[in-house]
Amino acid sequence: MNAALLAFDVVLLAGLLGVAWRCLASTDLFRAVVLFITFGLLLAIAWVRLEAPDIALAEAAIGAGITGALLLVTLERLKHIMNPHRGDAGPSPPPDPVASDTGNADAEARDARDPGAGNVALSCAPTPARGRWSAVAVSGGLALLLMATLATQDHGPGLQPAVAAHMDVSGVDHGITAVLLNFRAWDTLLELAMVLLAGLGAWSLGRHDALPARPAPGPVLPGAVRLLLPVAIVTGVYLLWAGSHAPGGAFQAGAVLGAAGILMSLARPHSLPDPDPRLLRIGVTAGALLFLALGLWGLFAGPALLTWPRNLAYPLILIIETGATLSIALTLVALFVGGRSPREDA
Amino acid sequence: MIADLLTAVLVLAGLVFFAAGTLGLLRFPDVYTRLHALTKADNLGLGLVVLGLMPQADGPAMILKLVLIWVLVLAAGATAAHMVAQRTWTHGEFERRE
């Protein structure tokens, strides 16, 4: 059994290194993005093998899923920027599949395939010719060094006993959540602030253009979205709820809900109403603000900044996690859509 | 013991389908045949793997979750295959820019 697991680990490691190398060395950006998504999925399996299911969930949802979607939409926008003949009157959407059915399908197809000058620039990376062997030698040396360090390192229990000893004051039954929302709440607050900053950056940099994707004709995609959205919402809320006693929590739940929002904005970009800007702003900032407000309340009424009284810890953590889930989900969708909606500028 | 044997046989049978699907993806000539190999084989393969994992589950809740995973992958796989096929049908095959 151990030999089989070892073989699995070696194959997994080789796959990770191979995919990472192909991703970095690929001259085709689309291929690099696909390889990056593959890399994220393999990395999630690696986290499972390291018995860190929380990180595996987050990696699969954020690292592979949403980052992949963000990279793909960025690639599509880059193509539009680099192909000025398509953007005569502002950013125009790509050929509509319905329109191309009725008539100039060939011309449209040729246009879609025509790489153009911009695409050539997009898909041509500088040739990595010189210094390859020295790079291989250096990485080989580094790998040997790392293996030697790992072999001589003694595997201490780390901070696990300290966390286990204080679980009763944390308010939750899952060690990871206890660390993230109670013992090291400061780190998590800063993470939420980072997510908020990313969203603000996207909003400040530009207006939200029409999504480069058009809905596919036919009933299949709307039907699938109708089936998948409720399941995604239930899964997200379940992950949020499970965080107190099992792998899960705000980031995973927010990622699943954000993916549901991205799916919806991709599948029905025309019938989606613009959200109320004020409500949207409240939603996006809710996580960090709630966290900060309750943390300050802890400073004046409780033991210290960002600490919770023992008997109130569970409800407070639940409130913070709920706000954080909402903010993370909304920010991820906002990052994907990219920029504030035109209605806000009016 | 019998449950373990059942699991081993079913999961291995599922892996055969995954291997066949991957082979088809790599060897078949165009998008449609590749999709055919991938979706058919993956759905059946995952179904067999899920069926094989059921004897190892802790209780009915776990079994339901396993079935739910299979149903969701079926729906998502079928939708994605349909969209890839439709895109290919209206826009032609994706060409490598190399």
Tab-separated table of C-alpha atoms in Angstrom:
chain	number	residue	atom	x	y	z
A	1	MET	CA	0.000	0.000	0.000
A	2	ASN	CA	2.792	2.373	0.920
A	3	ALA	CA	4.597	1.618	-2.310
A	4	ALA	CA	1.437	2.408	-4.278
A	5	LEU	CA	1.015	5.709	-2.449
A	6	LEU	CA	4.661	6.562	-3.014
A	7	ALA	CA	4.297	5.796	-6.710
A	8	PHE	CA	1.185	8.020	-6.809
A	9	ASP	CA	3.062	10.848	-5.103
A	10	VAL	CA	5.986	10.571	-7.495
A	11	VAL	CA	3.661	10.611	-10.519
A	12	LEU	CA	1.776	13.574	-9.044
A	13	LEU	CA	5.002	15.493	-8.413
A	14	ALA	CA	6.300	14.725	-11.890
A	15	GLY	CA	2.966	15.838	-13.329
A	16	LEU	CA	3.063	19.099	-11.341
A	17	LEU	CA	6.597	19.897	-12.458
A	18	GLY	CA	5.900	18.892	-16.059
A	19	VAL	CA	2.680	20.922	-16.323
A	20	ALA	CA	4.342	23.919	-14.648
A	21	TRP	CA	7.217	23.776	-17.115
A	22	ARG	CA	4.923	23.423	-20.138
A	23	CYS	CA	2.807	26.302	-18.835
A	24	LEU	CA	5.804	28.618	-18.472
A	25	ALA	CA	7.469	27.520	-21.694
A	26	SER	CA	4.336	27.641	-23.848
A	27	THR	CA	4.421	30.291	-26.565
A	28	ASP	CA	0.631	30.111	-26.983
A	29	LEU	CA	-1.092	32.077	-24.232
A	30	PHE	CA	-4.347	30.129	-24.515
A	31	ARG	CA	-2.484	26.882	-24.017
A	32	ALA	CA	-0.607	28.392	-21.075
A	33	VAL	CA	-3.913	29.319	-19.400
A	34	VAL	CA	-5.325	25.821	-19.916
A	35	LEU	CA	-2.124	24.343	-18.506
A	36	PHE	CA	-2.366	26.726	-15.540
A	37	ILE	CA	-5.878	25.421	-14.787
A	38	THR	CA	-4.571	21.857	-15.032
A	39	PHE	CA	-1.755	22.816	-12.687
A	40	GLY	CA	-4.279	24.148	-10.163
A	41	LEU	CA	-6.257	20.888	-10.227
A	42	LEU	CA	-3.103	18.813	-9.726
A	43	LEU	CA	-2.080	21.142	-6.906
A	44	ALA	CA	-5.464	20.587	-5.254
A	45	ILE	CA	-4.829	16.826	-5.355
A	46	ALA	CA	-1.408	17.457	-3.830
A	47	TRP	CA	-3.034	19.392	-0.965
A	48	VAL	CA	-5.398	16.451	-0.411
A	49	ARG	CA	-2.388	14.154	-0.234
A	50	LEU	CA	-0.866	16.516	2.363
A	51	GLU	CA	-4.108	16.103	4.367
A	52	ALA	CA	-5.053	19.754	3.987
A	53	PRO	CA	-8.571	19.512	2.523
A	54	ASP	CA	-9.329	23.164	3.364
A	55	ILE	CA	-6.523	24.401	1.153
A	56	ALA	CA	-7.418	21.821	-1.491
A	57	LEU	CA	-10.974	23.191	-1.637
A	58	ALA	CA	-9.727	26.765	-1.862
A	59	GLU	CA	-7.121	25.864	-4.490
A	60	ALA	CA	-9.612	24.001	-6.672
A	61	ALA	CA	-12.240	26.749	-6.439
A	62	ILE	CA	-10.067	29.873	-6.523
A	63	GLY	CA	-6.726	28.753	-7.964
A	64	ALA	CA	-8.003	26.532	-10.745
A	65	GLY	CA	-11.592	27.655	-11.274
A	66	ILE	CA	-11.913	31.379	-10.824
A	67	THR	CA	-8.347	32.394	-11.635
A	68	GLY	CA	-8.650	30.292	-14.782
A	69	ALA	CA	-11.851	32.088	-15.748
A	70	LEU	CA	-10.215	35.458	-15.022
A	71	LEU	CA	-7.185	34.587	-17.156
A	72	LEU	CA	-9.392	33.405	-20.018
A	73	VAL	CA	-11.486	36.576	-19.990
A	74	THR	CA	-8.302	38.664	-19.806
A	75	LEU	CA	-6.956	36.815	-22.831
A	76	GLU	CA	-10.175	37.522	-24.741
A	77	ARG	CA	-10.012	41.235	-23.830
A	78	LEU	CA	-6.318	41.381	-24.797
A	79	LYS	CA	-7.221	40.012	-28.225
A	80	HIS	CA	-9.821	42.756	-28.619
A	81	ILE	CA	-7.315	45.423	-27.633
A	82	MET	CA	-4.670	44.049	-29.984
A	83	ASN	CA	-7.082	43.713	-32.930
A	84	PRO	CA	-8.090	47.311	-33.686
A	85	HIS	CA	-10.071	46.376	-36.833
A	86	ARG	CA	-12.670	44.789	-34.613
A	87	GLY	CA	-12.879	47.702	-32.228
A	88	ASP	CA	-13.768	50.517	-34.622
A	89	ALA	CA	-16.780	51.729	-32.640
A	90	GLY	CA	-15.630	50.938	-29.162
A	91	PRO	CA	-15.286	47.363	-27.911
A	92	SER	CA	-17.606	45.342	-30.111
A	93	PRO	CA	-18.624	41.814	-29.176
A	94	PRO	CA	-17.315	38.902	-31.261
A	95	PRO	CA	-19.442	37.499	-34.098
A	96	ASP	CA	-22.805	36.347	-32.821
A	97	PRO	CA	-23.248	32.619	-33.401
A	98	VAL	CA	-26.918	33.172	-34.296
A	99	ALA	CA	-26.075	35.816	-36.882
A	100	SER	CA	-23.307	33.741	-38.403
A	101	ASP	CA	-25.759	30.877	-38.844
A	102	THR	CA	-27.769	32.893	-41.327
A	103	GLY	CA	-25.501	33.887	-44.162
A	104	ASN	CA	-21.907	34.956	-43.870
A	105	ALA	CA	-20.838	32.034	-41.705
A	106	ASP	CA	-17.716	31.437	-43.763
A	107	ALA	CA	-16.561	35.023	-43.625
A	108	GLU	CA	-17.193	35.198	-39.900
A	109	ALA	CA	-15.360	31.938	-39.335
A	110	ARG	CA	-12.400	33.152	-41.353
A	111	ASP	CA	-12.426	36.404	-39.436
A	112	ALA	CA	-12.481	34.542	-36.147
A	113	ARG	CA	-9.595	32.356	-37.244
A	114	ASP	CA	-7.506	35.117	-38.762
A	115	PRO	CA	-4.748	35.634	-36.221
A	116	GLY	CA	-3.937	39.226	-37.188
A	117	ALA	CA	-0.881	41.149	-36.142
A	118	GLY	CA	-1.987	41.480	-32.541
A	119	ASN	CA	-2.516	37.787	-32.077
A	120	VAL	CA	0.909	37.007	-33.454
A	121	ALA	CA	2.360	39.338	-30.863
A	122	LEU	CA	0.180	37.714	-28.233
A	123	SER	CA	1.230	34.201	-29.077
A	124	CYS	CA	4.943	34.809	-29.595
A	125	ALA	CA	7.055	34.711	-26.493
A	126	PRO	CA	10.766	35.450	-26.629
A	127	THR	CA	12.647	32.331	-27.602
A	128	PRO	CA	14.249	30.721	-24.581
A	129	ALA	CA	17.449	29.522	-26.171
A	130	ARG	CA	20.461	30.669	-24.224
A	131	GLY	CA	21.235	29.652	-20.683
A	132	ARG	CA	19.012	26.597	-20.747
A	133	TRP	CA	21.666	24.227	-19.506
A	134	SER	CA	22.817	26.527	-16.742
A	135	ALA	CA	19.159	26.889	-15.695
A	136	VAL	CA	18.779	23.094	-15.611
A	137	ALA	CA	21.992	22.784	-13.586
A	138	VAL	CA	20.897	25.456	-11.103
A	139	SER	CA	17.453	23.932	-10.609
A	140	GLY	CA	18.992	20.486	-10.259
A	141	GLY	CA	21.322	21.816	-7.582
A	142	LEU	CA	18.446	23.551	-5.807
A	143	ALA	CA	16.370	20.363	-5.906
A	144	LEU	CA	19.243	18.368	-4.359
A	145	LEU	CA	19.661	21.015	-1.665
A	146	LEU	CA	15.935	20.988	-0.926
A	147	MET	CA	15.851	17.194	-0.730
A	148	ALA	CA	18.822	17.174	1.621
A	149	THR	CA	17.130	19.767	3.842
A	150	LEU	CA	13.865	17.837	3.890
A	151	ALA	CA	15.639	14.555	4.644
A	152	THR	CA	17.469	15.966	7.663
A	153	GLN	CA	14.516	17.952	8.991
A	154	ASP	CA	12.744	16.486	12.007
A	155	HIS	CA	8.990	16.575	11.710
A	156	GLY	CA	7.875	18.397	14.824
A	157	PRO	CA	4.198	18.731	15.624
A	158	GLY	CA	4.391	22.479	14.999
A	159	LEU	CA	1.666	24.510	16.634
A	160	GLN	CA	-0.927	21.736	16.560
A	161	PRO	CA	-0.779	20.979	20.316
A	162	ALA	CA	-1.128	24.685	21.142
A	163	VAL	CA	-4.196	24.955	18.890
A	164	ALA	CA	-5.708	21.735	20.254
A	165	ALA	CA	-5.214	22.945	23.848
A	166	HIS	CA	-7.179	26.130	23.197
A	167	MET	CA	-9.962	24.744	21.023
A	168	ASP	CA	-12.495	25.110	23.845
A	169	VAL	CA	-12.180	28.908	23.881
A	170	SER	CA	-12.253	29.283	20.101
A	171	GLY	CA	-16.022	28.904	19.685
A	172	VAL	CA	-15.740	26.425	16.811
A	173	ASP	CA	-14.859	22.737	16.466
A	174	HIS	CA	-12.529	22.899	13.463
A	175	GLY	CA	-8.878	23.740	14.046
A	176	ILE	CA	-8.364	25.626	10.781
A	177	THR	CA	-11.375	27.875	11.348
A	178	ALA	CA	-10.281	28.462	14.961
A	179	VAL	CA	-6.873	29.648	13.740
A	180	LEU	CA	-8.246	31.742	10.870
A	181	LEU	CA	-11.096	33.482	12.697
A	182	ASN	CA	-9.886	33.571	16.278
A	183	PHE	CA	-6.236	32.877	17.030
A	184	ARG	CA	-4.878	34.601	13.917
A	185	ALA	CA	-7.866	36.785	13.047
A	186	TRP	CA	-5.487	39.616	12.096
A	187	ASP	CA	-4.200	37.656	9.073
A	188	THR	CA	-7.689	36.886	7.854
A	189	LEU	CA	-8.780	40.506	8.198
A	190	LEU	CA	-5.848	41.558	6.033
A	191	GLU	CA	-6.732	38.867	3.488
A	192	LEU	CA	-10.256	40.251	3.272
A	193	ALA	CA	-8.825	43.736	2.879
A	194	MET	CA	-6.687	42.453	-0.005
A	195	VAL	CA	-9.752	41.006	-1.741
A	196	LEU	CA	-11.511	44.344	-1.256
A	197	LEU	CA	-8.514	46.242	-2.643
A	198	ALA	CA	-8.445	44.011	-5.720
A	199	GLY	CA	-12.117	44.734	-6.344
A	200	LEU	CA	-11.609	48.479	-5.846
A	201	GLY	CA	-8.661	48.384	-8.240
A	202	ALA	CA	-10.747	46.737	-10.950
A	203	TRP	CA	-13.520	49.262	-10.421
A	204	SER	CA	-11.133	52.207	-10.516
A	205	LEU	CA	-9.336	51.086	-13.653
A	206	GLY	CA	-12.218	51.000	-16.008
A	207	ARG	CA	-15.803	50.700	-17.039
A	208	HIS	CA	-17.486	47.395	-17.449
A	209	ASP	CA	-17.673	46.561	-21.154
A	210	ALA	CA	-19.975	44.108	-22.787
A	211	LEU	CA	-18.751	40.631	-21.970
A	212	PRO	CA	-16.769	39.158	-24.837
A	213	ALA	CA	-18.852	35.999	-24.738
A	214	ARG	CA	-22.309	35.600	-26.226
A	215	PRO	CA	-24.788	33.021	-24.985
A	216	ALA	CA	-24.891	29.889	-27.074
A	217	PRO	CA	-28.170	29.439	-28.919
A	218	GLY	CA	-30.417	26.640	-27.794
A	219	PRO	CA	-31.946	25.535	-24.535
A	220	VAL	CA	-29.014	23.494	-23.162
A	221	LEU	CA	-26.991	26.223	-21.437
A	222	PRO	CA	-29.944	28.036	-19.805
A	223	GLY	CA	-31.298	24.671	-18.667
A	224	ALA	CA	-27.972	23.662	-17.159
A	225	VAL	CA	-27.634	27.037	-15.450
A	226	ARG	CA	-31.124	26.673	-14.017
A	227	LEU	CA	-30.118	23.273	-12.659
A	228	LEU	CA	-26.660	24.235	-11.423
A	229	LEU	CA	-27.326	27.622	-9.795
A	230	PRO	CA	-29.510	26.368	-6.930
A	231	VAL	CA	-27.098	23.509	-6.299
A	232	ALA	CA	-24.169	25.948	-6.254
A	233	ILE	CA	-25.960	28.229	-3.786
A	234	VAL	CA	-26.821	25.325	-1.488
A	235	THR	CA	-23.231	24.056	-1.743
A	236	GLY	CA	-21.835	27.484	-0.926
A	237	VAL	CA	-24.042	27.931	2.128
A	238	TYR	CA	-23.251	24.368	3.201
A	239	LEU	CA	-19.505	25.052	2.942
A	240	LEU	CA	-19.950	28.211	5.005
A	241	TRP	CA	-21.943	26.336	7.636
A	242	ALA	CA	-19.589	23.337	7.650
A	243	GLY	CA	-16.605	25.604	8.350
A	244	SER	CA	-17.259	25.533	12.082
A	245	HIS	CA	-16.687	21.792	12.397
A	246	ALA	CA	-15.220	20.468	9.118
A	247	PRO	CA	-13.194	21.641	6.110
A	248	GLY	CA	-14.927	24.663	4.600
A	249	GLY	CA	-15.420	28.303	5.475
A	250	ALA	CA	-15.838	31.745	4.006
A	251	PHE	CA	-13.215	31.624	1.262
A	252	GLN	CA	-14.367	28.279	-0.153
A	253	ALA	CA	-18.031	29.214	0.133
A	254	GLY	CA	-17.371	32.625	-1.418
A	255	ALA	CA	-15.495	31.009	-4.293
A	256	VAL	CA	-18.347	28.602	-5.036
A	257	LEU	CA	-20.935	31.389	-4.910
A	258	GLY	CA	-18.675	33.623	-7.011
A	259	ALA	CA	-18.354	30.844	-9.590
A	260	ALA	CA	-22.151	30.607	-9.670
A	261	GLY	CA	-22.328	34.347	-10.319
A	262	ILE	CA	-19.718	34.118	-13.084
A	263	LEU	CA	-21.630	31.246	-14.666
A	264	MET	CA	-24.791	33.312	-14.616
A	265	SER	CA	-23.146	36.428	-16.067
A	266	LEU	CA	-21.583	34.287	-18.814
A	267	ALA	CA	-24.761	32.442	-19.690
A	268	ARG	CA	-27.280	35.321	-19.667
A	269	PRO	CA	-25.403	38.597	-20.125
A	270	HIS	CA	-28.406	40.295	-21.725
A	271	SER	CA	-31.143	39.612	-19.220
A	272	LEU	CA	-29.084	40.341	-16.102
A	273	PRO	CA	-30.264	43.527	-14.404
A	274	ASP	CA	-27.599	45.874	-13.081
A	275	PRO	CA	-27.428	45.651	-9.322
A	276	ASP	CA	-28.157	48.717	-7.219
A	277	PRO	CA	-24.732	50.388	-6.870
A	278	ARG	CA	-25.272	51.242	-3.210
A	279	LEU	CA	-26.279	47.697	-2.266
A	280	LEU	CA	-23.364	46.352	-4.286
A	281	ARG	CA	-20.902	48.588	-2.427
A	282	ILE	CA	-22.327	47.504	0.914
A	283	GLY	CA	-22.060	43.858	-0.123
A	284	VAL	CA	-18.494	44.136	-1.358
A	285	THR	CA	-17.267	45.864	1.801
A	286	ALA	CA	-19.437	43.912	4.269
A	287	GLY	CA	-16.834	41.270	5.091
A	288	ALA	CA	-13.925	43.551	5.934
A	289	LEU	CA	-16.092	46.190	7.653
A	290	LEU	CA	-17.988	43.695	9.826
A	291	PHE	CA	-14.712	42.044	10.777
A	292	LEU	CA	-13.128	45.381	11.649
A	293	ALA	CA	-16.172	46.653	13.543
A	294	LEU	CA	-16.454	43.527	15.669
A	295	GLY	CA	-12.683	43.565	16.192
A	296	LEU	CA	-12.841	47.151	17.453
A	297	TRP	CA	-15.779	46.213	19.651
A	298	GLY	CA	-13.503	43.515	21.103
A	299	LEU	CA	-10.902	46.192	21.831
A	300	PHE	CA	-13.310	48.300	23.924
A	301	ALA	CA	-15.735	45.727	25.337
A	302	GLY	CA	-13.759	42.511	25.237
A	303	PRO	CA	-10.245	41.277	25.917
A	304	ALA	CA	-8.317	42.960	23.083
A	305	LEU	CA	-8.399	44.008	19.424
A	306	LEU	CA	-9.809	41.239	17.186
A	307	THR	CA	-10.579	38.866	20.034
A	308	TRP	CA	-13.945	37.470	20.959
A	309	PRO	CA	-15.334	36.716	24.409
A	310	ARG	CA	-15.579	32.971	24.872
A	311	ASN	CA	-19.359	32.685	25.048
A	312	LEU	CA	-19.943	34.994	22.084
A	313	ALA	CA	-17.197	33.550	19.892
A	314	TYR	CA	-19.398	31.212	17.838
A	315	PRO	CA	-22.104	33.729	16.800
A	316	LEU	CA	-19.513	36.430	16.123
A	317	ILE	CA	-17.433	34.116	13.940
A	318	LEU	CA	-20.581	33.046	12.093
A	319	ILE	CA	-21.538	36.687	11.416
A	320	ILE	CA	-18.039	37.511	10.174
A	321	GLU	CA	-17.881	34.411	7.999
A	322	THR	CA	-21.265	35.186	6.454
A	323	GLY	CA	-20.243	38.758	5.647
A	324	ALA	CA	-16.910	37.582	4.307
A	325	THR	CA	-18.601	34.978	2.088
A	326	LEU	CA	-20.883	37.629	0.606
A	327	SER	CA	-18.010	40.051	-0.018
A	328	ILE	CA	-15.702	37.433	-1.517
A	329	ALA	CA	-18.403	36.130	-3.848
A	330	LEU	CA	-19.411	39.613	-5.027
A	331	THR	CA	-15.784	40.733	-5.456
A	332	LEU	CA	-14.916	37.671	-7.517
A	333	VAL	CA	-17.858	38.302	-9.850
A	334	ALA	CA	-16.942	42.001	-10.020
A	335	LEU	CA	-13.339	41.094	-10.912
A	336	PHE	CA	-14.606	38.824	-13.680
A	337	VAL	CA	-17.029	41.389	-15.084
A	338	GLY	CA	-14.247	43.966	-14.740
A	339	GLY	CA	-14.917	47.617	-13.945
A	340	ARG	CA	-17.941	49.506	-12.702
A	341	SER	CA	-21.164	49.360	-14.582
A	342	PRO	CA	-21.946	52.212	-17.003
A	343	ARG	CA	-25.022	53.092	-14.951
A	344	GLU	CA	-22.831	54.275	-12.093
A	345	ASP	CA	-21.083	56.847	-14.264
A	346	ALA	CA	-24.358	58.369	-15.357
B	1	MET	CA	-13.761	-8.243	2.454
B	2	ILE	CA	-16.414	-8.684	-0.228
B	3	ALA	CA	-17.065	-4.942	-0.122
B	4	ASP	CA	-13.354	-4.244	-0.627
B	5	LEU	CA	-13.217	-6.666	-3.540
B	6	LEU	CA	-16.276	-5.056	-5.110
B	7	THR	CA	-14.689	-1.627	-4.690
B	8	ALA	CA	-11.430	-2.719	-6.271
B	9	VAL	CA	-13.157	-4.341	-9.266
B	10	LEU	CA	-15.543	-1.431	-9.909
B	11	VAL	CA	-12.913	1.322	-9.484
B	12	LEU	CA	-10.503	-0.521	-11.751
B	13	ALA	CA	-13.258	-0.959	-14.350
B	14	GLY	CA	-13.943	2.768	-14.078
B	15	LEU	CA	-10.252	3.561	-14.561
B	16	VAL	CA	-10.266	1.464	-17.757
B	17	PHE	CA	-12.987	3.755	-19.120
B	18	PHE	CA	-11.008	6.837	-18.105
B	19	ALA	CA	-7.932	5.458	-19.863
B	20	ALA	CA	-9.991	4.673	-22.972
B	21	GLY	CA	-11.483	8.159	-22.949
B	22	THR	CA	-8.066	9.765	-22.615
B	23	LEU	CA	-6.731	7.604	-25.429
B	24	GLY	CA	-9.647	8.691	-27.587
B	25	LEU	CA	-9.033	12.347	-26.748
B	26	LEU	CA	-5.417	12.013	-27.832
B	27	ARG	CA	-5.885	9.823	-30.895
B	28	PHE	CA	-9.207	10.724	-32.520
B	29	PRO	CA	-8.992	13.040	-35.533
B	30	ASP	CA	-11.517	15.845	-34.888
B	31	VAL	CA	-13.451	17.668	-32.171
B	32	TYR	CA	-16.665	15.655	-32.424
B	33	THR	CA	-15.107	12.208	-32.126
B	34	ARG	CA	-12.890	13.444	-29.286
B	35	LEU	CA	-15.908	14.793	-27.429
B	36	HIS	CA	-17.680	11.502	-27.994
B	37	ALA	CA	-14.787	9.549	-26.495
B	38	LEU	CA	-14.292	11.930	-23.604
B	39	THR	CA	-17.853	12.415	-22.385
B	40	LYS	CA	-19.131	8.868	-22.856
B	41	ALA	CA	-16.098	7.291	-21.255
B	42	ASP	CA	-15.762	9.789	-18.429
B	43	ASN	CA	-19.406	9.614	-17.443
B	44	LEU	CA	-19.437	5.822	-17.371
B	45	GLY	CA	-15.973	5.700	-15.776
B	46	LEU	CA	-16.910	8.137	-13.023
B	47	GLY	CA	-20.183	6.246	-12.523
B	48	LEU	CA	-18.267	3.020	-11.956
B	49	VAL	CA	-15.792	4.749	-9.607
B	50	VAL	CA	-18.680	6.250	-7.603
B	51	LEU	CA	-20.438	2.871	-7.530
B	52	GLY	CA	-17.213	1.283	-6.349
B	53	LEU	CA	-16.753	3.852	-3.568
B	54	MET	CA	-20.282	3.335	-2.233
B	55	PRO	CA	-19.449	0.188	-0.191
B	56	GLN	CA	-16.725	2.238	1.543
B	57	ALA	CA	-19.055	5.095	2.512
B	58	ASP	CA	-19.874	5.830	6.137
B	59	GLY	CA	-23.610	6.092	5.721
B	60	PRO	CA	-26.487	7.100	3.465
B	61	ALA	CA	-25.507	10.795	3.593
B	62	MET	CA	-22.082	10.004	2.138
B	63	ILE	CA	-23.657	7.779	-0.547
B	64	LEU	CA	-26.028	10.579	-1.498
B	65	LYS	CA	-23.113	13.009	-1.775
B	66	LEU	CA	-21.272	10.565	-4.045
B	67	VAL	CA	-24.331	10.189	-6.287
B	68	LEU	CA	-24.764	13.975	-6.309
B	69	ILE	CA	-21.169	14.404	-7.501
B	70	TRP	CA	-21.814	11.970	-10.329
B	71	VAL	CA	-25.072	13.640	-11.371
B	72	LEU	CA	-23.435	17.099	-11.318
B	73	VAL	CA	-20.483	15.921	-13.389
B	74	LEU	CA	-22.917	14.317	-15.842
B	75	ALA	CA	-24.831	17.574	-16.226
B	76	ALA	CA	-21.734	19.773	-16.438
B	77	GLY	CA	-19.938	17.395	-18.809
B	78	ALA	CA	-22.904	17.102	-21.129
B	79	THR	CA	-23.395	20.884	-21.183
B	80	ALA	CA	-19.728	21.600	-21.817
B	81	ALA	CA	-19.563	18.990	-24.590
B	82	HIS	CA	-22.655	20.466	-26.210
B	83	MET	CA	-21.200	23.971	-26.113
B	84	VAL	CA	-17.831	22.917	-27.504
B	85	ALA	CA	-19.587	20.995	-30.285
B	86	GLN	CA	-21.898	23.924	-31.081
B	87	ARG	CA	-19.029	26.402	-31.181
B	88	THR	CA	-17.140	24.081	-33.533
B	89	TRP	CA	-20.246	23.660	-35.711
B	90	THR	CA	-20.786	27.402	-36.153
B	91	HIS	CA	-17.202	28.694	-36.121
B	92	GLY	CA	-15.064	25.833	-37.397
B	93	GLU	CA	-12.345	24.028	-35.560
B	94	PHE	CA	-9.949	25.843	-33.299
B	95	GLU	CA	-6.647	26.120	-35.107
B	96	ARG	CA	-3.292	25.960	-33.443
B	97	ARG	CA	-1.340	29.159	-33.894
B	98	GLU	CA	2.078	27.647	-34.229
